[in-house]
XYZ file of N, CA and C in Angstrom:
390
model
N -5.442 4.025 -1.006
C -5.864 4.214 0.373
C -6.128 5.697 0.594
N -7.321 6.060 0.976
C -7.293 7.442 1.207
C -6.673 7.742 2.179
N -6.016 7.427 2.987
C -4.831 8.102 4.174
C -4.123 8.735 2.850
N -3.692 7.811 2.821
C -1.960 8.042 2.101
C -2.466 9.015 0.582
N -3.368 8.917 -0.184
C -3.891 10.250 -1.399
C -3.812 11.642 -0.342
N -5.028 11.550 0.550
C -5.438 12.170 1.400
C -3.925 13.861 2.084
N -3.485 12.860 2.725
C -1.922 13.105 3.335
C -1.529 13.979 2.710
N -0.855 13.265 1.578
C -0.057 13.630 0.509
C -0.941 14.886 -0.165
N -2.254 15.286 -0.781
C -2.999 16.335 -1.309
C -2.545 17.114 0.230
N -2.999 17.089 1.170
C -3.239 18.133 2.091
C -1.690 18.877 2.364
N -0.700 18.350 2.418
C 0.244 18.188 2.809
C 1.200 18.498 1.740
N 1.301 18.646 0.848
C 2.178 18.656 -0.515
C 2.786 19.976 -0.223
N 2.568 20.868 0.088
C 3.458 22.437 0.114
C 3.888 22.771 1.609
N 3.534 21.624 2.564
C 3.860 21.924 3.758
C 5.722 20.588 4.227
N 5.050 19.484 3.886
C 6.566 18.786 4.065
C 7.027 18.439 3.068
N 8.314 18.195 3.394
C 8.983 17.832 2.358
C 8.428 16.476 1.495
N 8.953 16.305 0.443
C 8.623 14.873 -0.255
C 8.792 13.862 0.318
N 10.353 13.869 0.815
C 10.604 12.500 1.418
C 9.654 12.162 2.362
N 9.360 13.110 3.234
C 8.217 12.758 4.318
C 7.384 11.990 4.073
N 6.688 12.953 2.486
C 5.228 12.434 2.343
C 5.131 11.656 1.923
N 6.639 10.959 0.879
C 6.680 9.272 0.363
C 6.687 8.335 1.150
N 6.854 8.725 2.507
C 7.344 7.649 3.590
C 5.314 7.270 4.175
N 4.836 8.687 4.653
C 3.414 7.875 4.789
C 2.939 6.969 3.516
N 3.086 6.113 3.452
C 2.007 5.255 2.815
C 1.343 4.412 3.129
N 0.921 3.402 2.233
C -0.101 2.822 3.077
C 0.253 1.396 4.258
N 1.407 1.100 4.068
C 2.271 0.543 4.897
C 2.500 1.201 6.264
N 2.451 2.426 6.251
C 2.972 3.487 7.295
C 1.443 3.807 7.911
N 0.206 3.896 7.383
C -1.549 4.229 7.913
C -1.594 2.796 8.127
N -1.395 1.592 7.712
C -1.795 0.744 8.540
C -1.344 -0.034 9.597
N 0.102 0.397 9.920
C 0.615 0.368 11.322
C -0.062 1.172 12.203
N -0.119 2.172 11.731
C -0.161 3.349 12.263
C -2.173 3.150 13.400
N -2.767 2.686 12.333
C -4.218 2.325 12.627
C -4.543 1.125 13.428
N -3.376 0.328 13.561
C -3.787 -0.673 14.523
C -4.006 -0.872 15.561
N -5.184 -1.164 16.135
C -5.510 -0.760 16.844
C -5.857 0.571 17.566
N -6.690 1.338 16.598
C -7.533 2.617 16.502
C -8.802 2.365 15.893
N -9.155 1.599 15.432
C -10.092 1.288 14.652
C -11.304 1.539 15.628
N -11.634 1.024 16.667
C -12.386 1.753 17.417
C -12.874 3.189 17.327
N -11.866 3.791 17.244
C -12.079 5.550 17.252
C -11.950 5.859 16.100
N -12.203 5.378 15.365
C -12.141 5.482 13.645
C -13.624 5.933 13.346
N -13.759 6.944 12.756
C -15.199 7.648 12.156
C -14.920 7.319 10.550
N -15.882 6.976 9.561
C -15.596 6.625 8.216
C -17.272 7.148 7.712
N -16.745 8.285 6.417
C -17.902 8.238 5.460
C -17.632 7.620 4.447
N -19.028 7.577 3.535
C -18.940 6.910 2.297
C -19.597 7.679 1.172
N -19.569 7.291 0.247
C -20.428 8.002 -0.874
C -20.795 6.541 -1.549
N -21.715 6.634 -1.902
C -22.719 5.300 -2.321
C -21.874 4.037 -1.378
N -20.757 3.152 -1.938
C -20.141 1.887 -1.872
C -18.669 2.647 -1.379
N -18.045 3.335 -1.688
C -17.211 3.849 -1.700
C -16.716 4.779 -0.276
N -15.620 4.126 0.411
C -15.245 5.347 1.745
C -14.546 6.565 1.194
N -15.096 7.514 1.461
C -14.241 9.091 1.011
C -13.556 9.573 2.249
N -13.757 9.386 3.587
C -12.665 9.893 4.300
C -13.129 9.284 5.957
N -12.110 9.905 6.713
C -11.979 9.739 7.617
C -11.937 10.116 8.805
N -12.154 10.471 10.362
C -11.627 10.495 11.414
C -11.238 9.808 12.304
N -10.136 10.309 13.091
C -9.883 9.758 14.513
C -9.674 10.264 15.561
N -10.476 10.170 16.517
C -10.420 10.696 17.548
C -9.910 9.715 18.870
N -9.046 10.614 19.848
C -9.092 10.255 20.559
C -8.840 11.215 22.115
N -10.015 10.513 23.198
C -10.186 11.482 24.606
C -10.521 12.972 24.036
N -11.517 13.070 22.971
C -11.951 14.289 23.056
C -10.926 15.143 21.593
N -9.662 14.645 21.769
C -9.225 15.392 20.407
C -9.150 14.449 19.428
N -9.593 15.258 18.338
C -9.419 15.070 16.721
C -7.777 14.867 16.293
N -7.659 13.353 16.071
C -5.946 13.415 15.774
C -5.999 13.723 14.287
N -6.606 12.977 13.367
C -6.653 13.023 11.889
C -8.034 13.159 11.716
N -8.133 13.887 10.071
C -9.919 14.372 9.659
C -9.308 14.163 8.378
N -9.434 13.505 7.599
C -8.968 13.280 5.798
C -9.978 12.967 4.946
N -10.414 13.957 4.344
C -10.835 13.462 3.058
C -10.505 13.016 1.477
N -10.680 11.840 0.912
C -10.187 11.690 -0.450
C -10.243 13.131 -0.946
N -9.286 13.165 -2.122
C -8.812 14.651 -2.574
C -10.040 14.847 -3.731
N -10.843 13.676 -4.246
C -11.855 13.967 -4.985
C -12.982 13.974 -4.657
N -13.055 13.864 -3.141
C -14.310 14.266 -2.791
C -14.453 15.231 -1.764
N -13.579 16.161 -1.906
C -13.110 17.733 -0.907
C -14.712 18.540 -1.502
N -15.659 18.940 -0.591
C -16.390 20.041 -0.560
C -17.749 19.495 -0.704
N -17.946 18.275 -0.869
C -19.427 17.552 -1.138
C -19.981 17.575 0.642
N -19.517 17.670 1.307
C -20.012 17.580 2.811
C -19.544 16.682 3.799
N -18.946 15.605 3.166
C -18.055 14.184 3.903
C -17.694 14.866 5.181
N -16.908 16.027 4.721
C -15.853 16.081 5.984
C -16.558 16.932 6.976
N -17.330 17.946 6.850
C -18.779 18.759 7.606
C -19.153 17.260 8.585
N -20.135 16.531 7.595
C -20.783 15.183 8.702
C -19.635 14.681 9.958
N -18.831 14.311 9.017
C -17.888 13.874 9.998
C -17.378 14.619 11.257
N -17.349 16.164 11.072
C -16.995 16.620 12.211
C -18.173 16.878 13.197
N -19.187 17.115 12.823
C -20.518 17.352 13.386
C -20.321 15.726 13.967
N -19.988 14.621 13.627
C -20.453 13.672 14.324
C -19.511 13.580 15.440
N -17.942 13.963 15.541
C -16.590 14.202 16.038
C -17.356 14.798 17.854
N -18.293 15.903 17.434
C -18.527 16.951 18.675
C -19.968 16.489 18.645
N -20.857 15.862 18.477
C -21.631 15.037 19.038
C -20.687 13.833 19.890
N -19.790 13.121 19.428
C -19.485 12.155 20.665
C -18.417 12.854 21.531
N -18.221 14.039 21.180
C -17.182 14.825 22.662
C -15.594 15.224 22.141
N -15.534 15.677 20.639
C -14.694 16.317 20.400
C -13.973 17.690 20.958
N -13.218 17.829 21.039
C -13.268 19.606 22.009
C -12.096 20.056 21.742
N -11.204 19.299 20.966
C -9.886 20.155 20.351
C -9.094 18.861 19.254
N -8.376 19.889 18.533
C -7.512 19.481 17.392
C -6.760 20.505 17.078
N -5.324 19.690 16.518
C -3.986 20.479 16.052
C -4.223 20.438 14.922
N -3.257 21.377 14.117
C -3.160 21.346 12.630
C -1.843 22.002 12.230
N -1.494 21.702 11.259
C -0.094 22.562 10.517
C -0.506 24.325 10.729
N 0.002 25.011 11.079
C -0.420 26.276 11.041
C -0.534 26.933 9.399
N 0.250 26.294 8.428
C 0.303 26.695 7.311
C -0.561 25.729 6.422
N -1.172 25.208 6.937
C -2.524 24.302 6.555
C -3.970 25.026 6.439
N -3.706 26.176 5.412
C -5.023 27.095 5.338
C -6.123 26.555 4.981
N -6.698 25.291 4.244
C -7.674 24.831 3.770
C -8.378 24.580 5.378
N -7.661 23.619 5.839
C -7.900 22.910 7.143
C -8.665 24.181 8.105
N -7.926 24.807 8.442
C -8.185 26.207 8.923
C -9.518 26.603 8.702
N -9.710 27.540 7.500
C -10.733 27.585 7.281
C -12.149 27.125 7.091
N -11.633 25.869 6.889
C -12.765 24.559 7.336
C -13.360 24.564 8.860
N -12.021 24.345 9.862
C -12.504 24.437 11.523
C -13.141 26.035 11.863
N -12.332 26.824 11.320
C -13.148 28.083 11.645
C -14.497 28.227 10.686
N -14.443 27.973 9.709
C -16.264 27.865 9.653
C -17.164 27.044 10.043
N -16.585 26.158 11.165
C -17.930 25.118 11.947
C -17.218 25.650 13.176
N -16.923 27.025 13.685
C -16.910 27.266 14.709
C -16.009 26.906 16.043
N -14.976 26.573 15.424
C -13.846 26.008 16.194
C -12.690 27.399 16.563
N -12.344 27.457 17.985
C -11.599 28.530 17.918
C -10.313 28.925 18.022
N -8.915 28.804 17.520
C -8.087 29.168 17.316
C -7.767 29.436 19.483
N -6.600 28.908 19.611
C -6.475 29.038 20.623
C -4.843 29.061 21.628
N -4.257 28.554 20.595
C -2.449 29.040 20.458
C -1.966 28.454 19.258
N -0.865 29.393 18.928
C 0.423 28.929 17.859
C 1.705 28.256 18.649
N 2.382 27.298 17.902
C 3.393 26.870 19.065
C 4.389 26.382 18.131
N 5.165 25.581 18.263
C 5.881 24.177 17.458
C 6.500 23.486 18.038
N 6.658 22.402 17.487
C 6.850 21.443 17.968
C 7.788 20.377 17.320
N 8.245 19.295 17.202
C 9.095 18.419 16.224
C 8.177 17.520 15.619
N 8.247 17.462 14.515
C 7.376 16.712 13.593
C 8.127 16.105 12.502
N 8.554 14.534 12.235
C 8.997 14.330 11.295
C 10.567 14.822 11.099
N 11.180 14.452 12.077
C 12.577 15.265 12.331
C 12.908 16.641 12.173
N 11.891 17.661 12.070
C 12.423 19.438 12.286
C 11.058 19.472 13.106
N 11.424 21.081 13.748
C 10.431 21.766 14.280
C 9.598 22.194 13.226
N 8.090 22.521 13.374
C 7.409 22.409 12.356
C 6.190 23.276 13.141
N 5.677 24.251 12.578
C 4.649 25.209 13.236
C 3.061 24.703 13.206
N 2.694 24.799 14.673
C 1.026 24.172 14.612
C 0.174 25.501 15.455
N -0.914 24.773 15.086
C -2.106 25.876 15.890
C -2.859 24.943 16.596
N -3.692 25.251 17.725
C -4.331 24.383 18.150
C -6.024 25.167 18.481
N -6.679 24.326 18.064
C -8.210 24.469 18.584
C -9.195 24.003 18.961
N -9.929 24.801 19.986
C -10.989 24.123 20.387
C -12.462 24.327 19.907
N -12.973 23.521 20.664
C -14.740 23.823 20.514
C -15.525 23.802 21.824
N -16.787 24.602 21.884
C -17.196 24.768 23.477
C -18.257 24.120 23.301
């Protein structure tokens, strides 16, 4: 399931293990029920490489399979995110890939905070788009 590859690649130096053993795909498809609506999905030929979900304007999740990071999947997808009225998303603050991704399609950094995530406080950033 690319949630759960997805997750786990992005995520590997930020939570702990136990965390990231616990998303699986048991845990994305509770989790998706009833979201599917706001579910954005690319593909490459036959094949889905990743994902969004949005909801009221923010970007909750943006995942791409870990083998198809940099081909453009995740670019389309957000370009399609702020064509239907994207205008903000959180992220791990220590989630530099992510980062640098939103700040090169122009997204702007707009507070640091934290919050509880996964039983500890856990540091995020939040941003928008105009």
């Amino acid at each position: 399931m690319i949630a759960e590859r997805s997750y786990r690649a992005a995520f590997a130096g930020i939570l702990e293990q136990d965390v990231l053993m616990g998303r699986d795909a048991a845990y994305f498809a509770e989790r998706f029920t009833g979201a599917w609506e706001r579910m954005l999905v690319v593909q490459s030929g036959e094949a889905q490489c990743g994902f969004l979900l949005m909801n009221n304007g923010h970007i909750d999740m943006l995942f791409m399979d870990p083998d198809a990071n940099g081909r453009g999947g995740g670019a389309h997808l957000l370009r399609e995110a702020e064509v239907r009225g994207a205008k903000s998303l959180e992220c791990f603050r220590d989630n530099h890939g992510a980062r640098r991704f939103y700040e090169r399609h122009g997204w702007r950094l707009t507070r640091e905070y934290e919050r509880e995530f996964a039983g500890r406080n856990r540091s995020f950033v939040f941003y928008e788009k105009e």
